[in-house]
Amino acid sequence: MSTIDYIRRSLQTSRNLTLALIDDLKDAPMQVPTTNGGNPPIWILGHLTYGEANIVESIIEGKPNPLLSWDATFGAGKEPSTELESYPPWDELREAFETVREKTLALLDRLDDADLEKPVKKCPEGREDFFGTIEQCMMVLTLHPLMHYGQLTDSRRVLGRAPLRR
């Protein structure tokens, strides 16, 4: 298996695991994972979408993030709103996730294993350890959904839902 194939499989696995939980929480978009708050499912969905578009379009390819208008709501380090009305509609976010993921996979289709070692076009200053090469960016894209997976399982647990079995 090539490294590109491994990345593609990892992206698919982390997507499937995380989106199964997200989709199950569509009826509870603002359910926080703890009694002290936390990231609600609608924020996680938008944050993953915005972040992936930023990594692929802006950091790797050096173009503007097509979801830049979402930065104030979903950007890294932003505190989630507690008002549902401050978010785009769920279905719009879900569709945007799939569109962004298609672009990520299309980028992978244009790469070979040697390309993974190339520097990105627009690495954030001081973040070279995470975003300096295409390979590093792809690793973040495979792991980022799983970083939020636990929050989603906790939101489901607060609702009294049984674990999902795949």
Coordinates of C-alpha atoms in Angstrom, one line a residue:
M1 CA 0.0 0.0 0.0
S2 CA 1.3 3.4 -0.9
T3 CA 1.4 6.3 1.6
I4 CA -1.2 8.1 -0.5
D5 CA -3.5 5.1 -0.2
Y6 CA -2.9 4.9 3.5
I7 CA -3.8 8.6 3.9
R8 CA -6.9 8.1 1.8
R9 CA -8.0 5.1 3.9
S10 CA -7.3 7.0 7.2
L11 CA -9.3 10.0 6.0
Q12 CA -12.2 7.7 5.2
T13 CA -12.0 5.9 8.5
S14 CA -11.9 9.1 10.6
R15 CA -14.7 10.6 8.5
N16 CA -17.0 7.6 8.9
L17 CA -16.4 7.2 12.6
T18 CA -16.9 10.9 13.4
L19 CA -19.7 11.6 11.0
A20 CA -21.7 8.7 12.3
L21 CA -21.8 10.4 15.6
I22 CA -22.4 13.8 14.1
D23 CA -25.3 12.5 12.0
D24 CA -26.8 10.9 15.0
L25 CA -26.8 14.2 16.8
K26 CA -28.6 16.2 14.1
D27 CA -31.7 16.3 16.4
A28 CA -29.5 17.7 19.2
P29 CA -27.2 20.2 17.5
M30 CA -26.5 22.2 20.7
Q31 CA -25.9 19.3 23.1
V32 CA -22.7 20.0 25.0
P33 CA -20.6 17.1 26.2
T34 CA -20.3 18.1 29.8
T35 CA -22.2 19.9 32.6
N36 CA -19.6 22.6 32.2
G37 CA -20.2 23.1 28.5
G38 CA -18.0 22.2 25.7
N39 CA -18.2 22.0 21.9
P40 CA -21.7 21.2 20.6
P41 CA -22.1 18.9 17.6
I42 CA -23.1 21.7 15.2
W43 CA -19.9 23.6 16.1
I44 CA -17.8 20.5 15.7
L45 CA -19.2 19.9 12.2
G46 CA -18.6 23.5 11.1
H47 CA -15.1 23.6 12.7
L48 CA -14.0 20.3 11.0
T49 CA -15.3 21.7 7.7
Y50 CA -13.7 25.1 8.0
G51 CA -10.4 23.7 9.3
E52 CA -10.1 21.2 6.5
A53 CA -10.8 23.8 3.8
N54 CA -8.2 26.0 5.5
I55 CA -5.6 23.4 5.5
V56 CA -6.1 22.2 1.9
E57 CA -6.9 25.5 0.2
S58 CA -4.9 28.0 2.1
I59 CA -2.0 26.2 3.8
I60 CA -1.2 23.5 1.2
E61 CA -2.3 25.3 -2.0
G62 CA -1.8 28.9 -1.0
K63 CA -5.2 30.0 -2.1
P64 CA -7.8 31.8 0.0
N65 CA -10.0 29.6 2.2
P66 CA -13.4 29.5 0.4
L67 CA -15.0 29.4 3.9
L68 CA -13.1 32.4 5.3
S69 CA -16.4 34.0 6.3
W70 CA -16.8 31.1 8.8
D71 CA -13.6 32.0 10.7
A72 CA -15.3 34.0 13.4
T73 CA -17.6 31.1 14.2
F74 CA -15.5 28.0 13.5
G75 CA -11.8 29.1 13.4
A76 CA -9.2 27.5 15.7
G77 CA -9.4 28.9 19.2
K78 CA -12.9 30.3 18.8
E79 CA -15.3 29.8 21.6
P80 CA -18.5 28.1 20.4
S81 CA -21.7 30.1 20.5
T82 CA -24.5 28.9 22.8
E83 CA -27.1 30.2 20.3
L84 CA -28.3 27.9 17.5
E85 CA -29.2 30.9 15.4
S86 CA -25.5 32.0 15.2
Y87 CA -24.7 28.9 13.1
P88 CA -25.4 28.1 9.4
P89 CA -28.2 25.5 9.0
W90 CA -27.1 21.9 9.8
D91 CA -27.7 20.6 6.2
E92 CA -25.6 23.4 4.8
L93 CA -22.7 22.5 7.1
R94 CA -23.0 18.8 6.3
E95 CA -23.1 19.4 2.6
A96 CA -20.1 21.7 2.9
F97 CA -18.2 19.0 4.8
E98 CA -18.7 16.6 1.9
T99 CA -17.7 19.2 -0.7
V100 CA -14.5 20.1 1.2
R101 CA -13.6 16.4 1.6
E102 CA -14.1 15.8 -2.1
K103 CA -11.5 18.6 -2.7
T104 CA -9.1 16.9 -0.3
L105 CA -9.4 13.6 -2.0
A106 CA -9.0 15.3 -5.4
L107 CA -5.8 16.8 -4.1
L108 CA -4.6 13.3 -3.1
D109 CA -5.4 12.0 -6.6
R110 CA -2.9 14.5 -8.0
L111 CA -0.1 13.6 -5.6
D112 CA 2.4 10.7 -5.3
D113 CA 4.3 9.7 -2.3
A114 CA 7.3 11.9 -3.1
D115 CA 5.0 15.0 -3.2
L116 CA 4.1 14.5 0.5
E117 CA 7.6 15.7 1.5
K118 CA 7.1 19.0 -0.3
P119 CA 6.7 22.2 1.7
V120 CA 3.3 23.8 1.7
K121 CA 2.6 27.1 0.1
K122 CA 1.5 29.0 3.2
C123 CA 2.5 27.5 6.5
P124 CA 1.3 29.5 9.6
E125 CA 4.3 31.0 11.3
G126 CA 5.5 28.9 14.2
R127 CA 3.4 25.9 13.1
E128 CA 6.0 24.2 10.9
D129 CA 5.9 21.1 13.1
F130 CA 2.2 20.5 12.2
F131 CA 1.8 22.2 8.8
G132 CA 5.2 22.5 7.2
T133 CA 4.8 19.8 4.6
I134 CA 1.9 18.2 2.7
E135 CA 2.4 15.0 4.7
Q136 CA 2.1 16.8 8.0
C137 CA -1.1 18.5 6.9
M138 CA -2.6 15.2 5.8
M139 CA -1.7 13.7 9.2
V140 CA -3.6 16.5 10.9
L141 CA -6.6 16.0 8.5
T142 CA -6.8 12.3 9.4
L143 CA -6.5 13.0 13.2
H144 CA -8.6 16.2 13.6
P145 CA -12.0 14.5 13.4
L146 CA -10.9 11.9 16.0
M147 CA -9.8 14.7 18.3
H148 CA -13.4 15.8 18.5
Y149 CA -14.8 12.2 18.5
G150 CA -14.8 12.0 22.3
Q151 CA -16.7 15.2 22.7
L152 CA -19.4 13.7 20.4
T153 CA -19.6 10.5 22.3
D154 CA -20.0 12.4 25.5
S155 CA -22.8 14.5 24.0
R156 CA -24.5 11.3 23.1
R157 CA -24.0 9.9 26.6
V158 CA -25.5 13.0 28.2
L159 CA -28.6 12.4 26.0
G160 CA -28.7 8.8 27.3
R161 CA -27.9 7.2 23.9
A162 CA -26.3 3.8 23.6
P163 CA -22.9 3.6 21.9
L164 CA -23.0 3.3 18.1
R165 CA -21.9 -0.1 16.8
R166 CA -20.5 -0.3 13.3

